[in-house]
CSV table of C-alpha atoms in Angstrom, one decimal:
chain,number,residue,atom,x,y,z
A,111,MET,CA,-23.0,-25.8,128.7
A,112,LYS,CA,-24.4,-26.0,132.0
A,113,ASN,CA,-24.7,-29.9,132.1
A,114,HIS,CA,-25.0,-33.3,129.9
A,115,THR,CA,-26.7,-36.0,131.0
A,116,ALA,CA,-28.7,-37.2,134.0
A,117,PRO,CA,-27.5,-40.7,135.7
A,118,GLN,CA,-28.7,-41.4,139.2
A,119,GLY,CA,-26.7,-41.7,142.5
A,120,PRO,CA,-27.0,-44.2,145.0
A,121,SER,CA,-29.8,-43.3,146.7
A,122,GLY,CA,-31.8,-43.4,143.3
A,123,ARG,CA,-32.2,-39.6,143.2
A,124,LEU,CA,-32.0,-38.4,139.5
A,125,LEU,CA,-28.5,-36.6,139.2
A,126,GLY,CA,-27.7,-33.9,136.6
A,127,ARG,CA,-24.2,-34.0,135.4
A,128,ARG,CA,-22.9,-31.1,136.9
A,129,SER,CA,-23.9,-32.8,140.4
A,130,PHE,CA,-22.4,-36.3,139.7
A,131,LEU,CA,-19.1,-35.9,140.7
A,132,ALA,CA,-19.7,-34.4,144.3
A,133,ALA,CA,-23.2,-36.7,144.8
A,134,THR,CA,-20.6,-39.9,144.1
A,135,GLY,CA,-17.7,-39.1,146.0
A,136,LEU,CA,-15.3,-38.0,142.7
A,137,ALA,CA,-14.8,-34.2,143.6
A,138,ALA,CA,-11.1,-35.6,144.7
A,139,ALA,CA,-11.0,-37.4,141.6
A,140,GLY,CA,-11.3,-34.1,139.6
A,141,ALA,CA,-8.3,-32.6,141.8
A,142,ALA,CA,-6.3,-35.6,140.8
A,143,TRP,CA,-7.3,-35.1,137.3
A,144,ALA,CA,-5.6,-31.5,137.4
A,145,ALA,CA,-2.5,-32.6,138.4
A,146,THR,CA,-2.1,-35.3,136.4
A,147,ALA,CA,-3.5,-33.5,133.3
A,148,THR,CA,-1.0,-30.6,134.5
A,149,ALA,CA,2.1,-33.2,134.1
A,150,ARG,CA,1.2,-34.8,131.3
A,151,ALA,CA,-0.3,-31.8,128.9
A,152,THR,CA,2.6,-29.9,127.0
A,153,GLY,CA,1.4,-26.4,128.5
A,154,GLY,CA,-1.4,-23.9,128.3
A,155,GLY,CA,-4.0,-24.0,125.3
A,156,THR,CA,-1.6,-24.4,122.7
A,157,ALA,CA,-2.3,-26.6,119.3
A,158,ARG,CA,0.4,-29.4,118.5
A,159,ALA,CA,1.0,-31.4,115.4
A,160,ALA,CA,0.6,-35.2,115.8
A,161,THR,CA,1.6,-37.6,113.9
A,162,PRO,CA,-0.2,-38.9,111.0
A,163,ALA,CA,-1.4,-42.2,110.1
A,164,PRO,CA,1.5,-44.6,108.9
A,165,ALA,CA,2.5,-44.3,105.0
A,166,GLY,CA,0.3,-47.1,102.9
A,167,GLU,CA,-2.8,-47.1,104.7
A,168,THR,CA,-6.1,-46.4,102.9
A,169,ALA,CA,-6.6,-42.7,103.8
A,170,PHE,CA,-10.1,-42.3,105.7
A,171,ALA,CA,-11.0,-39.6,107.6
A,172,VAL,CA,-13.6,-38.3,109.3
A,173,PRO,CA,-15.4,-35.3,107.3
A,174,VAL,CA,-16.9,-32.5,108.9
A,175,ASP,CA,-20.9,-32.4,109.9
A,176,THR,CA,-21.9,-30.3,106.8
A,177,VAL,CA,-20.8,-33.2,103.9
A,178,PRO,CA,-24.4,-34.7,102.4
A,179,HIS,CA,-25.4,-37.3,104.5
A,180,THR,CA,-27.3,-40.8,103.8
A,181,ARG,CA,-28.8,-41.1,107.0
A,182,THR,CA,-29.3,-39.7,110.7
A,183,TRP,CA,-28.9,-42.3,113.6
A,184,MET,CA,-30.6,-42.1,116.7
A,185,ALA,CA,-31.4,-44.0,120.1
A,186,TRP,CA,-34.6,-44.5,121.9
A,187,PRO,CA,-34.2,-43.8,126.0
A,188,ASP,CA,-36.3,-46.4,127.9
A,189,SER,CA,-34.6,-46.7,131.3
A,190,SER,CA,-36.5,-45.3,134.3
A,191,ALA,CA,-33.4,-46.1,136.2
A,192,ILE,CA,-31.5,-43.6,134.4
A,193,TRP,CA,-34.1,-40.7,134.0
A,194,GLY,CA,-36.5,-41.5,136.4
A,195,ARG,CA,-39.8,-39.1,135.8
A,196,LYS,CA,-37.9,-37.5,133.2
A,197,LEU,CA,-38.3,-40.3,131.1
A,198,ALA,CA,-41.7,-39.4,129.2
A,199,GLY,CA,-40.5,-35.7,128.2
A,200,VAL,CA,-37.6,-36.8,127.2
A,201,GLN,CA,-38.7,-39.4,124.9
A,202,GLU,CA,-40.9,-36.8,123.8
A,203,ASN,CA,-38.1,-34.6,122.7
A,204,ILE,CA,-36.1,-37.5,121.0
A,205,ALA,CA,-39.1,-38.0,118.9
A,206,LEU,CA,-39.7,-34.6,117.9
A,207,ILE,CA,-36.0,-34.4,116.8
A,208,ALA,CA,-36.3,-37.7,114.9
A,209,ARG,CA,-39.4,-36.6,113.4
A,210,THR,CA,-37.9,-33.1,112.3
A,211,ILE,CA,-34.6,-34.1,110.8
A,212,ALA,CA,-36.8,-37.0,108.8
A,213,THR,CA,-38.2,-34.3,106.6
A,214,TYR,CA,-35.0,-33.4,105.3
A,215,GLU,CA,-33.2,-36.8,105.3
A,216,PRO,CA,-34.1,-41.0,106.2
A,217,VAL,CA,-33.6,-41.4,110.2
A,218,THR,CA,-32.9,-44.6,111.8
A,219,LEU,CA,-33.7,-45.2,115.3
A,220,CYS,CA,-32.2,-48.1,117.6
A,221,ALA,CA,-34.6,-49.1,120.3
A,222,ASN,CA,-34.7,-52.0,122.8
A,223,SER,CA,-37.3,-54.8,121.3
A,224,ALA,CA,-39.3,-54.0,124.1
A,225,SER,CA,-40.2,-50.4,123.0
A,226,VAL,CA,-39.8,-50.4,119.5
A,227,ALA,CA,-43.7,-49.9,119.1
A,228,GLN,CA,-43.8,-47.6,121.2
A,229,ALA,CA,-40.7,-45.3,119.5
A,230,ARG,CA,-42.4,-46.3,116.1
A,231,LYS,CA,-45.6,-44.7,117.6
A,232,SER,CA,-43.7,-41.9,118.9
A,233,CYS,CA,-41.7,-41.2,116.0
A,234,GLY,CA,-44.0,-41.7,113.1
A,235,PRO,CA,-43.9,-43.5,110.0
A,236,ASP,CA,-40.9,-41.6,108.5
A,237,VAL,CA,-38.4,-42.8,111.0
A,238,THR,CA,-37.1,-46.7,110.8
A,239,VAL,CA,-36.7,-47.8,114.2
A,240,LEU,CA,-34.4,-50.7,114.5
A,241,GLY,CA,-35.1,-53.3,117.2
A,242,SER,CA,-32.1,-55.6,116.6
A,243,ILE,CA,-29.3,-53.0,118.3
A,244,PRO,CA,-30.2,-52.7,121.9
A,245,VAL,CA,-29.1,-49.5,124.2
A,246,ASP,CA,-28.8,-47.9,127.3
A,247,ASP,CA,-29.4,-44.2,126.8
A,248,CYS,CA,-30.2,-42.1,123.8
A,249,TRP,CA,-26.4,-40.4,123.2
A,250,MET,CA,-25.8,-41.7,120.0
A,251,ARG,CA,-22.7,-38.9,119.5
A,252,ASP,CA,-21.1,-40.5,122.2
A,253,SER,CA,-21.9,-44.4,122.0
A,254,GLY,CA,-22.6,-44.6,118.1
A,255,PRO,CA,-19.9,-45.2,115.5
A,256,VAL,CA,-17.8,-42.3,113.9
A,257,PHE,CA,-18.1,-42.8,110.2
A,258,ARG,CA,-15.1,-42.1,107.7
A,259,THR,CA,-15.0,-41.8,103.8
A,260,ASP,CA,-11.9,-41.9,101.5
A,261,GLY,CA,-13.0,-39.7,98.6
A,262,ALA,CA,-13.0,-43.0,96.4
A,263,GLY,CA,-16.9,-44.2,97.4
A,264,GLY,CA,-15.1,-46.1,100.6
A,265,LEU,CA,-16.6,-46.1,103.4
A,266,ASP,CA,-15.9,-47.5,107.5
A,267,THR,CA,-16.5,-46.9,111.1
A,268,VAL,CA,-14.1,-46.1,114.0
A,269,GLY,CA,-15.4,-46.5,117.4
A,270,LEU,CA,-14.0,-44.7,120.4
A,271,ASN,CA,-14.4,-47.6,122.9
A,272,PHE,CA,-17.5,-45.8,124.8
A,273,ASN,CA,-17.2,-46.4,128.4
A,274,GLY,CA,-19.7,-44.5,130.1
A,275,TRP,CA,-18.1,-41.1,130.4
A,276,GLY,CA,-15.2,-43.0,132.5
A,277,ASP,CA,-17.5,-45.6,134.1
A,278,LYS,CA,-20.1,-43.2,135.5
A,279,GLN,CA,-23.2,-44.6,134.1
A,280,ALA,CA,-24.7,-48.2,132.9
A,281,HIS,CA,-23.4,-49.0,129.4
A,282,ALA,CA,-22.8,-52.6,128.8
A,283,LYS,CA,-25.2,-52.0,125.3
A,284,ASP,CA,-24.1,-48.6,124.5
A,285,ALA,CA,-20.1,-50.3,124.5
A,286,LEU,CA,-21.3,-52.5,121.5
A,287,VAL,CA,-23.4,-50.0,119.8
A,288,ALA,CA,-20.9,-48.4,117.4
A,289,GLU,CA,-19.5,-51.9,116.4
A,290,ARG,CA,-23.2,-53.4,115.9
A,291,ILE,CA,-24.3,-50.5,113.7
A,292,ALA,CA,-21.4,-50.8,111.5
A,293,ALA,CA,-22.1,-54.9,111.4
A,294,GLU,CA,-25.9,-54.0,110.2
A,295,LEU,CA,-24.5,-51.8,107.7
A,296,GLY,CA,-21.7,-54.2,106.9
A,297,ILE,CA,-19.1,-52.0,106.6
A,298,PRO,CA,-15.8,-52.2,108.2
A,299,PHE,CA,-14.9,-51.3,112.0
A,300,THR,CA,-11.7,-50.5,113.8
A,301,ALA,CA,-11.4,-49.8,117.5
A,302,ALA,CA,-9.6,-46.4,118.2
A,303,GLY,CA,-6.5,-46.6,120.3
A,304,PHE,CA,-8.1,-44.2,122.8
A,305,VAL,CA,-11.2,-43.9,125.0
A,306,GLY,CA,-13.4,-41.3,124.2
A,307,GLU,CA,-16.8,-39.7,122.9
A,308,GLY,CA,-18.1,-38.6,119.8
A,309,GLY,CA,-19.0,-35.1,121.4
A,310,ALA,CA,-15.4,-35.0,123.2
A,311,VAL,CA,-13.8,-34.3,119.4
A,312,GLU,CA,-14.4,-32.0,116.8
A,313,THR,CA,-13.4,-32.1,113.3
A,314,ASP,CA,-13.1,-29.6,110.0
A,315,GLY,CA,-12.7,-32.7,107.9
A,316,ASN,CA,-9.5,-31.2,106.8
A,317,GLY,CA,-6.9,-32.2,109.1
A,318,THR,CA,-7.6,-30.6,112.3
A,319,LEU,CA,-9.5,-31.4,115.6
A,320,MET,CA,-10.3,-29.7,118.4
A,321,ALA,CA,-11.1,-30.8,122.0
A,322,THR,CA,-10.4,-30.2,125.5
A,323,ARG,CA,-7.9,-31.8,127.9
A,324,SER,CA,-10.9,-31.9,130.8
A,325,SER,CA,-12.5,-34.6,128.8
A,326,LEU,CA,-9.8,-37.0,127.2
A,327,ILE,CA,-6.6,-36.4,129.0
A,328,ASN,CA,-8.3,-38.0,131.8
A,329,PRO,CA,-7.8,-40.9,134.3
A,330,ASN,CA,-11.2,-42.0,133.9
A,331,ARG,CA,-10.7,-42.7,129.7
A,332,ASN,CA,-7.0,-42.6,128.7
A,333,PRO,CA,-5.1,-42.9,132.5
A,334,ASP,CA,-1.6,-44.6,130.4
A,335,LEU,CA,-1.3,-42.1,127.3
A,336,THR,CA,0.5,-39.0,127.1
A,337,GLN,CA,-1.0,-36.0,125.3
A,338,ASN,CA,1.2,-36.9,122.5
A,339,GLN,CA,0.1,-40.3,122.8
A,340,LEU,CA,-3.2,-39.3,123.0
A,341,GLU,CA,-3.1,-36.9,120.0
A,342,THR,CA,-1.5,-39.6,117.4
A,343,ALA,CA,-4.2,-41.7,118.6
A,344,MET,CA,-7.0,-39.7,117.8
A,345,CYS,CA,-5.3,-38.3,114.3
A,346,ARG,CA,-5.1,-41.8,113.2
A,347,ALA,CA,-8.9,-42.1,114.1
A,348,PHE,CA,-9.9,-39.1,112.5
A,349,GLY,CA,-7.7,-38.8,109.6
A,350,ALA,CA,-6.0,-35.6,110.8
A,351,ALA,CA,-2.9,-34.0,111.8
A,352,LYS,CA,-3.3,-31.7,114.4
A,353,VAL,CA,-5.3,-31.2,117.7
A,354,ILE,CA,-6.2,-27.7,119.0
A,355,TRP,CA,-6.4,-28.3,123.1
A,356,PHE,CA,-8.9,-26.8,125.6
A,357,ASN,CA,-8.0,-27.0,129.2
A,358,GLY,CA,-12.1,-27.5,129.5
A,359,VAL,CA,-13.7,-27.8,133.1
A,360,THR,CA,-12.4,-30.4,135.4
A,361,GLY,CA,-15.1,-32.8,137.1
A,362,ARG,CA,-18.1,-30.4,137.1
A,363,ASP,CA,-19.9,-32.8,134.7
A,364,ILE,CA,-20.4,-36.6,133.6
A,365,THR,CA,-18.7,-35.6,130.1
A,366,ASP,CA,-16.0,-33.7,131.7
A,367,ASP,CA,-16.9,-31.1,129.5
A,368,HIS,CA,-17.3,-31.8,126.1
A,369,VAL,CA,-16.3,-29.6,123.0
A,370,ASP,CA,-19.2,-29.5,120.9
A,371,ALA,CA,-21.3,-27.8,123.2
A,372,THR,CA,-19.4,-24.6,123.2
A,373,SER,CA,-16.6,-24.8,120.1
A,374,ARG,CA,-17.6,-26.6,116.3
A,375,PHE,CA,-16.0,-26.6,113.1
A,376,LEU,CA,-18.3,-25.0,110.0
A,377,ALA,CA,-15.4,-26.0,107.6
A,378,ALA,CA,-11.7,-25.7,107.1
A,379,ALA,CA,-10.1,-22.9,109.2
A,380,ASP,CA,-13.6,-22.2,110.2
A,381,GLY,CA,-15.6,-22.1,113.6
A,382,LEU,CA,-17.6,-20.7,115.9
A,383,VAL,CA,-17.8,-20.7,119.7
A,384,GLN,CA,-20.7,-20.3,122.0
A,385,MET,CA,-20.2,-17.0,123.8
A,386,PRO,CA,-21.8,-16.2,127.4
A,387,LEU,CA,-23.2,-12.8,128.8
A,388,ALA,CA,-20.0,-10.4,129.8
A,389,THR,CA,-21.7,-10.8,133.5
A,390,ASP,CA,-21.5,-14.6,133.6
A,391,THR,CA,-18.4,-15.5,135.7
A,392,ASP,CA,-19.3,-19.6,136.3
A,393,PRO,CA,-16.7,-22.0,135.1
A,394,TRP,CA,-18.1,-22.8,131.9
A,395,SER,CA,-18.6,-18.7,131.1
A,396,LYS,CA,-14.8,-18.7,131.8
A,397,ASP,CA,-14.2,-21.8,129.8
A,398,ALA,CA,-16.1,-20.9,126.6
A,399,ARG,CA,-13.8,-17.0,126.8
A,400,GLN,CA,-10.8,-19.3,127.1
A,401,GLN,CA,-12.1,-21.4,124.1
A,402,TYR,CA,-12.8,-18.5,122.0
A,403,ARG,CA,-9.1,-16.9,122.9
A,404,ILE,CA,-7.4,-19.7,121.7
A,405,LEU,CA,-9.3,-21.0,118.9
A,406,SER,CA,-9.1,-17.5,117.3
A,407,THR,CA,-5.4,-17.3,117.8
A,408,ALA,CA,-5.1,-20.7,116.0
A,409,THR,CA,-3.8,-22.2,113.0
A,410,ASP,CA,-5.3,-25.3,111.4
A,411,ALA,CA,-3.1,-28.2,110.0
A,412,GLN,CA,-2.7,-26.6,107.1
A,413,GLY,CA,-1.0,-23.2,108.8
A,414,ASN,CA,-4.0,-20.8,107.9
A,415,PRO,CA,-5.6,-18.7,110.6
A,416,VAL,CA,-9.1,-19.9,112.1
A,417,LYS,CA,-11.8,-17.5,111.4
A,418,VAL,CA,-13.7,-17.7,114.3
A,419,ALA,CA,-17.2,-16.5,114.4
A,420,LYS,CA,-19.1,-15.9,117.7
A,421,LEU,CA,-22.6,-17.5,118.9
A,422,GLN,CA,-24.2,-15.6,121.7
A,423,GLY,CA,-25.5,-17.7,124.2
A,424,PRO,CA,-29.4,-16.7,126.4
A,425,ASP,CA,-29.9,-15.2,129.7
A,426,TYR,CA,-30.3,-17.9,132.0
A,427,HIS,CA,-32.5,-15.8,134.1
A,428,LEU,CA,-34.9,-15.4,130.9
A,429,ILE,CA,-35.1,-19.0,129.8
A,430,ARG,CA,-38.4,-21.3,130.6
A,431,SER,CA,-36.0,-23.5,132.1
A,432,ARG,CA,-35.6,-22.6,136.3
A,433,ASP,CA,-33.3,-26.3,136.7
A,434,PRO,CA,-29.7,-24.8,137.8
A,435,LYS,CA,-28.2,-27.5,135.4
A,436,PHE,CA,-30.1,-27.0,132.4
A,437,VAL,CA,-27.7,-26.9,129.5
A,438,ALA,CA,-28.4,-23.9,126.7
A,439,ALA,CA,-26.4,-24.5,124.0
A,440,TYR,CA,-27.3,-22.9,120.4
A,441,ALA,CA,-23.9,-24.4,119.4
A,442,ASN,CA,-25.1,-28.2,120.2
A,443,TYR,CA,-26.8,-27.7,116.9
A,444,TYR,CA,-27.2,-30.8,114.3
A,445,VAL,CA,-26.8,-30.1,110.6
A,446,CYS,CA,-28.8,-32.4,108.3
A,447,ASN,CA,-29.2,-32.1,104.4
A,448,GLY,CA,-30.8,-28.9,103.6
A,449,ALA,CA,-31.2,-28.0,107.5
A,450,VAL,CA,-29.7,-26.5,110.7
A,451,ILE,CA,-31.7,-28.3,113.8
A,452,SER,CA,-31.1,-26.4,116.8
A,453,ALA,CA,-32.9,-25.3,120.2
A,454,GLN,CA,-34.3,-22.6,121.4
A,455,PHE,CA,-34.6,-21.6,125.2
A,456,GLY,CA,-37.7,-19.2,125.7
A,457,ASP,CA,-35.1,-16.4,125.5
A,458,THR,CA,-36.9,-14.7,123.1
A,459,ARG,CA,-34.5,-12.0,121.6
A,460,ALA,CA,-31.3,-14.6,122.2
A,461,ASP,CA,-33.3,-17.6,120.2
A,462,ALA,CA,-34.4,-14.7,117.4
A,463,ALA,CA,-30.2,-13.6,117.3
A,464,ALA,CA,-29.1,-17.5,117.6
A,465,LYS,CA,-31.2,-18.2,114.5
A,466,GLU,CA,-30.3,-15.1,112.4
A,467,THR,CA,-26.4,-16.1,113.1
A,468,LEU,CA,-27.0,-19.4,112.4
A,469,GLN,CA,-28.9,-18.5,109.2
A,470,LYS,CA,-26.1,-16.4,108.2
A,471,LEU,CA,-23.4,-19.4,108.7
A,472,PHE,CA,-25.4,-21.9,107.0
A,473,PRO,CA,-26.6,-20.0,103.7
A,474,GLY,CA,-29.2,-21.7,101.9
A,475,ARG,CA,-30.3,-24.3,104.8
A,476,ALA,CA,-33.1,-23.8,106.9
A,477,VAL,CA,-32.6,-23.4,110.3
A,478,GLU,CA,-35.3,-25.2,112.7
A,479,GLN,CA,-35.2,-24.3,116.7
A,480,LEU,CA,-37.2,-26.9,118.6
A,481,ASP,CA,-38.4,-27.3,122.4
A,482,ILE,CA,-36.0,-29.5,124.1
A,483,ASP,CA,-36.4,-28.3,127.3
A,484,SER,CA,-36.9,-31.8,128.8
A,485,LEU,CA,-33.2,-33.1,127.1
A,486,GLY,CA,-31.9,-29.7,128.4
A,487,ALA,CA,-33.0,-30.3,131.8
A,488,GLY,CA,-31.4,-33.9,131.1
A,489,GLY,CA,-28.4,-32.8,130.3
A,490,GLY,CA,-27.8,-32.3,126.3
A,491,GLY,CA,-28.4,-31.2,123.1
A,492,ILE,CA,-29.1,-32.2,119.6
A,493,HIS,CA,-25.9,-32.7,118.4
A,494,CYS,CA,-25.4,-35.4,121.2
A,495,VAL,CA,-28.3,-37.4,120.6
A,496,THR,CA,-27.8,-37.8,116.6
A,497,GLN,CA,-24.6,-39.6,114.9
A,498,GLN,CA,-24.6,-38.9,110.9
A,499,GLN,CA,-23.7,-41.0,108.5
A,500,PRO,CA,-22.2,-39.5,105.5
A,501,ARG,CA,-22.3,-40.3,101.9
A,502,ALA,CA,-19.6,-42.6,100.4
A,503,VAL,CA,-18.3,-40.2,97.7
């Protein structure tokens, strides 16, 4: 992953997530994080078991993304203060993603009341636009509720206490989106015991999570939690028993390196990592190689070795965008009923190879590749702007 969203700096200049830290004078905070995380973590890139939910509690857990969905939740961006001149292009991308997913499953999109008509016109009649849940931005993966099922027809939600990726962007509305969606649906809502975002945690739906220390064991989210305490809170929220940690990339983007742009779970004890070119030596490429090494030698919560597929990333010299902060993450795909919605970036050979790999990994599903270059230039991908509501089974 090369970047993630684009907040504005004090001068009003649009900032990519990678340039955000330096432009706002937070580079020293990144160094402080590194020292703090080293002291608080339990060492290296190891996986550690965490305390499960207390006995007697309802066994709700977050299922893996591939289970059948009731609908997909999205959000409509309308803030020129956040997006500047990129806003129109990002809106076009959001509409394209919503329309594409709506051919496979229902889509409900939250919009500010003043933008409902525009969102409906852009997304078309197959997308439900809801004007009663206001939003700051489009990153529903991070601000929206995380849905849980209990295997007996029950459905509830957990909120991850979204704080604008460590108070780096305005989020007064987005901080309430998770609870408001739960209320709209009339299902229970619980606030997690930690601060984070949906893109920061991957689950296999069978007791195992993976995440980066750089994003979650961070003073801008969880200043008072040790790694063990954070693991306990994460496992309690997701209905899991083990966390596989990657070190991540410190202070280089607004998310502090979300795991869902690099590593994903396909099923229990089955994952993938997007790999860089052998010649790439930037921090993100080194991070991806480390994630692959850790995940391919890890075991899941049941002690099974994790099988890891490689998803080759594109050549940044061959993609359409010339933006150095562009996100070209095939791994940031979204799985919906009957399809995998992914991106293509203009590196023809790599795009075709990524589609072939995803088709093999998801047999029986169509693989749709979309041009979302405006969203990528703003710093995110398709998984970042979607949140699945699983069927209660």
